[in-house]
Amino acid sequence: MRSVAVVGAGQSKFGRRNDARLDELAWESVKQAMDDAGIVQNDIDSFVVSTVGGWSAELLPAVFVGEYCGLEPKPTMRVEAACASGSAAIYQAYSSIASGLADVVAVVGVEKMTESPTSVAVELIGRAGNYFWEFENFGMTFPGYYALYATAYLSKYGATEKDLAEIAIKNHYYGSMNPKAQFQKKVNLDEVMSSKYVAWPLKLLDCSPITDGSAAVILASEKMARKLTKDPIWIRGIGAASGTANMSLREDFVGLKAARLAAKSAYQRAGFDGDPKKLDLAEVHDCFTIAELLAYEDLGFSRKGGGFKMAREGQTYKGGVLPVNLSGGLKAKGHPIGATGVSMVGEVTRQLKSQIKGDRQADIRNGWGLVHNIGGTGHYAYVTLLSQDKGGQ
Ligand code: COA
């Protein structure tokens, strides 16, 4: 396996983007990523497009997006792994460089979700669970699925709705400093606690929103990375796993087995011992506030049942054990499904290069960052470790 580095990153403004079509939105971040890497289309060997789609008419989004970005006739494909599509696309690009098939690969994640009314989008996302049994028979929605995790967690460990609210408060606080975030406003405990229930115990401010947006990264082999930049950020390990689509077959509702397996595999590949103090930051999949607490435990940042105490003690703000979601997370930055994983890797890359303006820049001490990206309700899980140092690969 060859070493692979991130050499460029870009992201569009997230939010309601009626001003741009899917291809135009994708180009915004592809252009930024190419400029950041100092390359043009001819330098790219292939490109991967991460989009879940279903909201609009494009049936062949990869060629449609690629052509607009000036990348035709390069090899391409669309990758889909629900909300983890972005990480799956990076995994694909990483594999083709590590194996020697390509030297420079562009990855773009793009989604336009607000073209459908929210009720339609919520129904479409709901079908991402077990369609015939859970969706058709019981009308499960995504907030409904994560509400099952929340009720199990609160009941088993004695956490409260206020502990969930702490995640929303933190992520909106950091989102308020991110000019590309969908919501750039802080929220307080009263606002979270008095927001309307969506699926008890989850309230509006416990949920990620419906979002349009794109993000892109350029990955390169070591030889190309050394030519292009003096500070490549190395992908030290990607771990991936899948979980049953059937909620009634899950072992329990207080964690995601696929996330634990993906973390174990990523840590092994990267030679990382799992000590959260060695990471400078983590971007985790907070599609609902409960999901961030589960992530703390699945990733080994805290013991089982201890995640809510980390939140209570403010341990995942800057200055704590490990800053989490300095981008604002899915909660405040927004969650354009196919773009999310790509935007997380872009964020950690910029953070490790100390390129973030203002107080949401992490203190970079060890040069390590982590991305945790979940698809469905734990159907897909990807954990990626990035570092300033190439290591002994
Ligand atoms: N956080 C904060 N504010 C939100 C919000 C959120 N998640 N979602 C919507 N809002 C705001 C909107 O900006 C809007 O504000 P405005 O009236 O000032 O313009 C208002 O709330 C109503 O927006 P609307 O789109 O009508 O909300 P809704 O009540 O129909 O839908 C949810 C809210 C939470 C049900 C919907 O956003 C949702 O389903 N989110 C989860 C998406 C999901 O499952 N993603 C996949 C996860 S893996």
PDB file of C-alpha atoms and ligand atoms in Angstrom, residues 16 83 113 118-119 121-122 125-126 141-143 146 172 182-183 185 187 196 198 203-210 285 287-288 330-331 335 337 374-377, ligand 1:
ATOM      1  CA  ARG A  16     -30.705  26.613   1.540  1.00  0.00           C
ATOM      2  CA  CYS A  83     -25.009   9.757   5.330  1.00  0.00           C
ATOM      3  CA  MET A 113     -32.074  18.455  -0.193  1.00  0.00           C
ATOM      4  CA  THR A 118     -39.155  19.103   4.486  1.00  0.00           C
ATOM      5  CA  SER A 119     -42.001  16.587   4.888  1.00  0.00           C
ATOM      6  CA  ALA A 121     -37.290  14.907   2.571  1.00  0.00           C
ATOM      7  CA  VAL A 122     -38.101  13.410   5.979  1.00  0.00           C
ATOM      8  CA  ILE A 125     -34.723   9.708   4.615  1.00  0.00           C
ATOM      9  CA  GLY A 126     -37.090   7.482   6.625  1.00  0.00           C
ATOM     10  CA  THR A 141     -38.658   8.420  10.603  1.00  0.00           C
ATOM     11  CA  PHE A 142     -34.985   9.164  11.179  1.00  0.00           C
ATOM     12  CA  PRO A 143     -35.644  11.305  14.230  1.00  0.00           C
ATOM     13  CA  TYR A 146     -32.524   8.044  16.934  1.00  0.00           C
ATOM     14  CA  HIS A 172     -24.138  25.843  17.768  1.00  0.00           C
ATOM     15  CA  GLN A 182     -26.066  26.719   7.933  1.00  0.00           C
ATOM     16  CA  PHE A 183     -26.809  28.138  11.399  1.00  0.00           C
ATOM     17  CA  LYS A 185     -26.237  31.449  15.896  1.00  0.00           C
ATOM     18  CA  VAL A 187     -28.451  28.648  21.354  1.00  0.00           C
ATOM     19  CA  LYS A 196     -40.727  21.568  19.828  1.00  0.00           C
ATOM     20  CA  VAL A 198     -39.864  16.045  16.913  1.00  0.00           C
ATOM     21  CA  LYS A 203     -36.528  18.184  20.046  1.00  0.00           C
ATOM     22  CA  LEU A 204     -36.000  20.433  17.015  1.00  0.00           C
ATOM     23  CA  LEU A 205     -32.675  21.641  18.414  1.00  0.00           C
ATOM     24  CA  ASP A 206     -31.471  18.059  18.946  1.00  0.00           C
ATOM     25  CA  CYS A 207     -31.724  17.428  15.182  1.00  0.00           C
ATOM     26  CA  SER A 208     -29.472  18.170  12.239  1.00  0.00           C
ATOM     27  CA  PRO A 209     -31.299  20.125   9.533  1.00  0.00           C
ATOM     28  CA  ILE A 210     -32.165  19.558   5.864  1.00  0.00           C
ATOM     29  CA  HIS A 285     -21.489  12.297  13.254  1.00  0.00           C
ATOM     30  CA  CYS A 287     -27.029  13.840  13.120  1.00  0.00           C
ATOM     31  CA  PHE A 288     -28.910  13.968  16.425  1.00  0.00           C
ATOM     32  CA  LEU A 330     -23.974  18.333  11.465  1.00  0.00           C
ATOM     33  CA  LYS A 331     -26.172  20.077  14.039  1.00  0.00           C
ATOM     34  CA  HIS A 335     -25.943  17.963   6.906  1.00  0.00           C
ATOM     35  CA  ILE A 337     -25.926  14.024   3.277  1.00  0.00           C
ATOM     36  CA  ILE A 374     -22.201   7.142  10.090  1.00  0.00           C
ATOM     37  CA  GLY A 375     -24.721   6.146   7.408  1.00  0.00           C
ATOM     38  CA  GLY A 376     -28.281   5.224   8.247  1.00  0.00           C
ATOM     39  CA  THR A 377     -28.792   4.261  11.874  1.00  0.00           C
TER      40      THR A 377
HETATM   41  N1  COA B   1     -31.973  22.952  13.951  1.00  0.00           N
HETATM   42  C1  COA B   1     -32.275  24.251  14.132  1.00  0.00           C
HETATM   43  N2  COA B   1     -33.248  24.895  13.453  1.00  0.00           N
HETATM   44  C2  COA B   1     -33.920  24.187  12.539  1.00  0.00           C
HETATM   45  C3  COA B   1     -33.651  22.841  12.291  1.00  0.00           C
HETATM   46  C4  COA B   1     -32.646  22.227  13.033  1.00  0.00           C
HETATM   47  N3  COA B   1     -32.351  20.955  12.834  1.00  0.00           N
HETATM   48  N4  COA B   1     -34.472  22.394  11.309  1.00  0.00           N
HETATM   49  C5  COA B   1     -35.239  23.432  10.951  1.00  0.00           C
HETATM   50  N5  COA B   1     -34.910  24.515  11.683  1.00  0.00           N
HETATM   51  C6  COA B   1     -35.516  25.817  11.630  1.00  0.00           C
HETATM   52  C7  COA B   1     -35.618  26.323  10.209  1.00  0.00           C
HETATM   53  O1  COA B   1     -34.506  27.123   9.872  1.00  0.00           O
HETATM   54  C8  COA B   1     -36.882  27.126  10.250  1.00  0.00           C
HETATM   55  O2  COA B   1     -36.607  28.378  10.851  1.00  0.00           O
HETATM   56  P1  COA B   1     -37.333  29.726  10.329  1.00  0.00           P
HETATM   57  O3  COA B   1     -38.796  29.470  10.559  1.00  0.00           O
HETATM   58  O4  COA B   1     -36.727  30.775  11.215  1.00  0.00           O
HETATM   59  O5  COA B   1     -36.971  29.821   8.896  1.00  0.00           O
HETATM   60  C9  COA B   1     -37.766  26.377  11.221  1.00  0.00           C
HETATM   61  O6  COA B   1     -36.868  25.635  12.063  1.00  0.00           O
HETATM   62  C10 COA B   1     -38.747  25.419  10.555  1.00  0.00           C
HETATM   63  O7  COA B   1     -38.059  24.721   9.526  1.00  0.00           O
HETATM   64  P2  COA B   1     -38.699  23.436   8.844  1.00  0.00           P
HETATM   65  O8  COA B   1     -37.811  22.989   7.722  1.00  0.00           O
HETATM   66  O9  COA B   1     -40.138  23.701   8.535  1.00  0.00           O
HETATM   67  O10 COA B   1     -38.564  22.396  10.030  1.00  0.00           O
HETATM   68  P3  COA B   1     -39.403  21.122  10.253  1.00  0.00           P
HETATM   69  O11 COA B   1     -39.980  21.212  11.612  1.00  0.00           O
HETATM   70  O12 COA B   1     -40.304  20.823   9.102  1.00  0.00           O
HETATM   71  O13 COA B   1     -38.244  19.987  10.239  1.00  0.00           O
HETATM   72  C11 COA B   1     -36.763  18.489  11.304  1.00  0.00           C
HETATM   73  C12 COA B   1     -37.329  19.908  11.266  1.00  0.00           C
HETATM   74  C13 COA B   1     -35.873  18.396  12.530  1.00  0.00           C
HETATM   75  C14 COA B   1     -37.898  17.462  11.429  1.00  0.00           C
HETATM   76  C15 COA B   1     -35.970  18.199  10.004  1.00  0.00           C
HETATM   77  O14 COA B   1     -34.990  19.184   9.852  1.00  0.00           O
HETATM   78  C16 COA B   1     -35.327  16.820  10.051  1.00  0.00           C
HETATM   79  O15 COA B   1     -35.951  15.808   9.783  1.00  0.00           O
HETATM   80  N6  COA B   1     -34.022  16.758  10.379  1.00  0.00           N
HETATM   81  C17 COA B   1     -33.307  15.496  10.393  1.00  0.00           C
HETATM   82  C18 COA B   1     -32.720  15.202   9.034  1.00  0.00           C
HETATM   83  C19 COA B   1     -32.177  13.812   8.998  1.00  0.00           C
HETATM   84  O16 COA B   1     -32.757  12.865   9.480  1.00  0.00           O
HETATM   85  N7  COA B   1     -31.000  13.652   8.396  1.00  0.00           N
HETATM   86  C20 COA B   1     -30.346  12.385   8.300  1.00  0.00           C
HETATM   87  C21 COA B   1     -29.723  12.081   9.596  1.00  0.00           C
HETATM   88  S1  COA B   1     -28.664  10.652   9.595  1.00  0.00           S
END
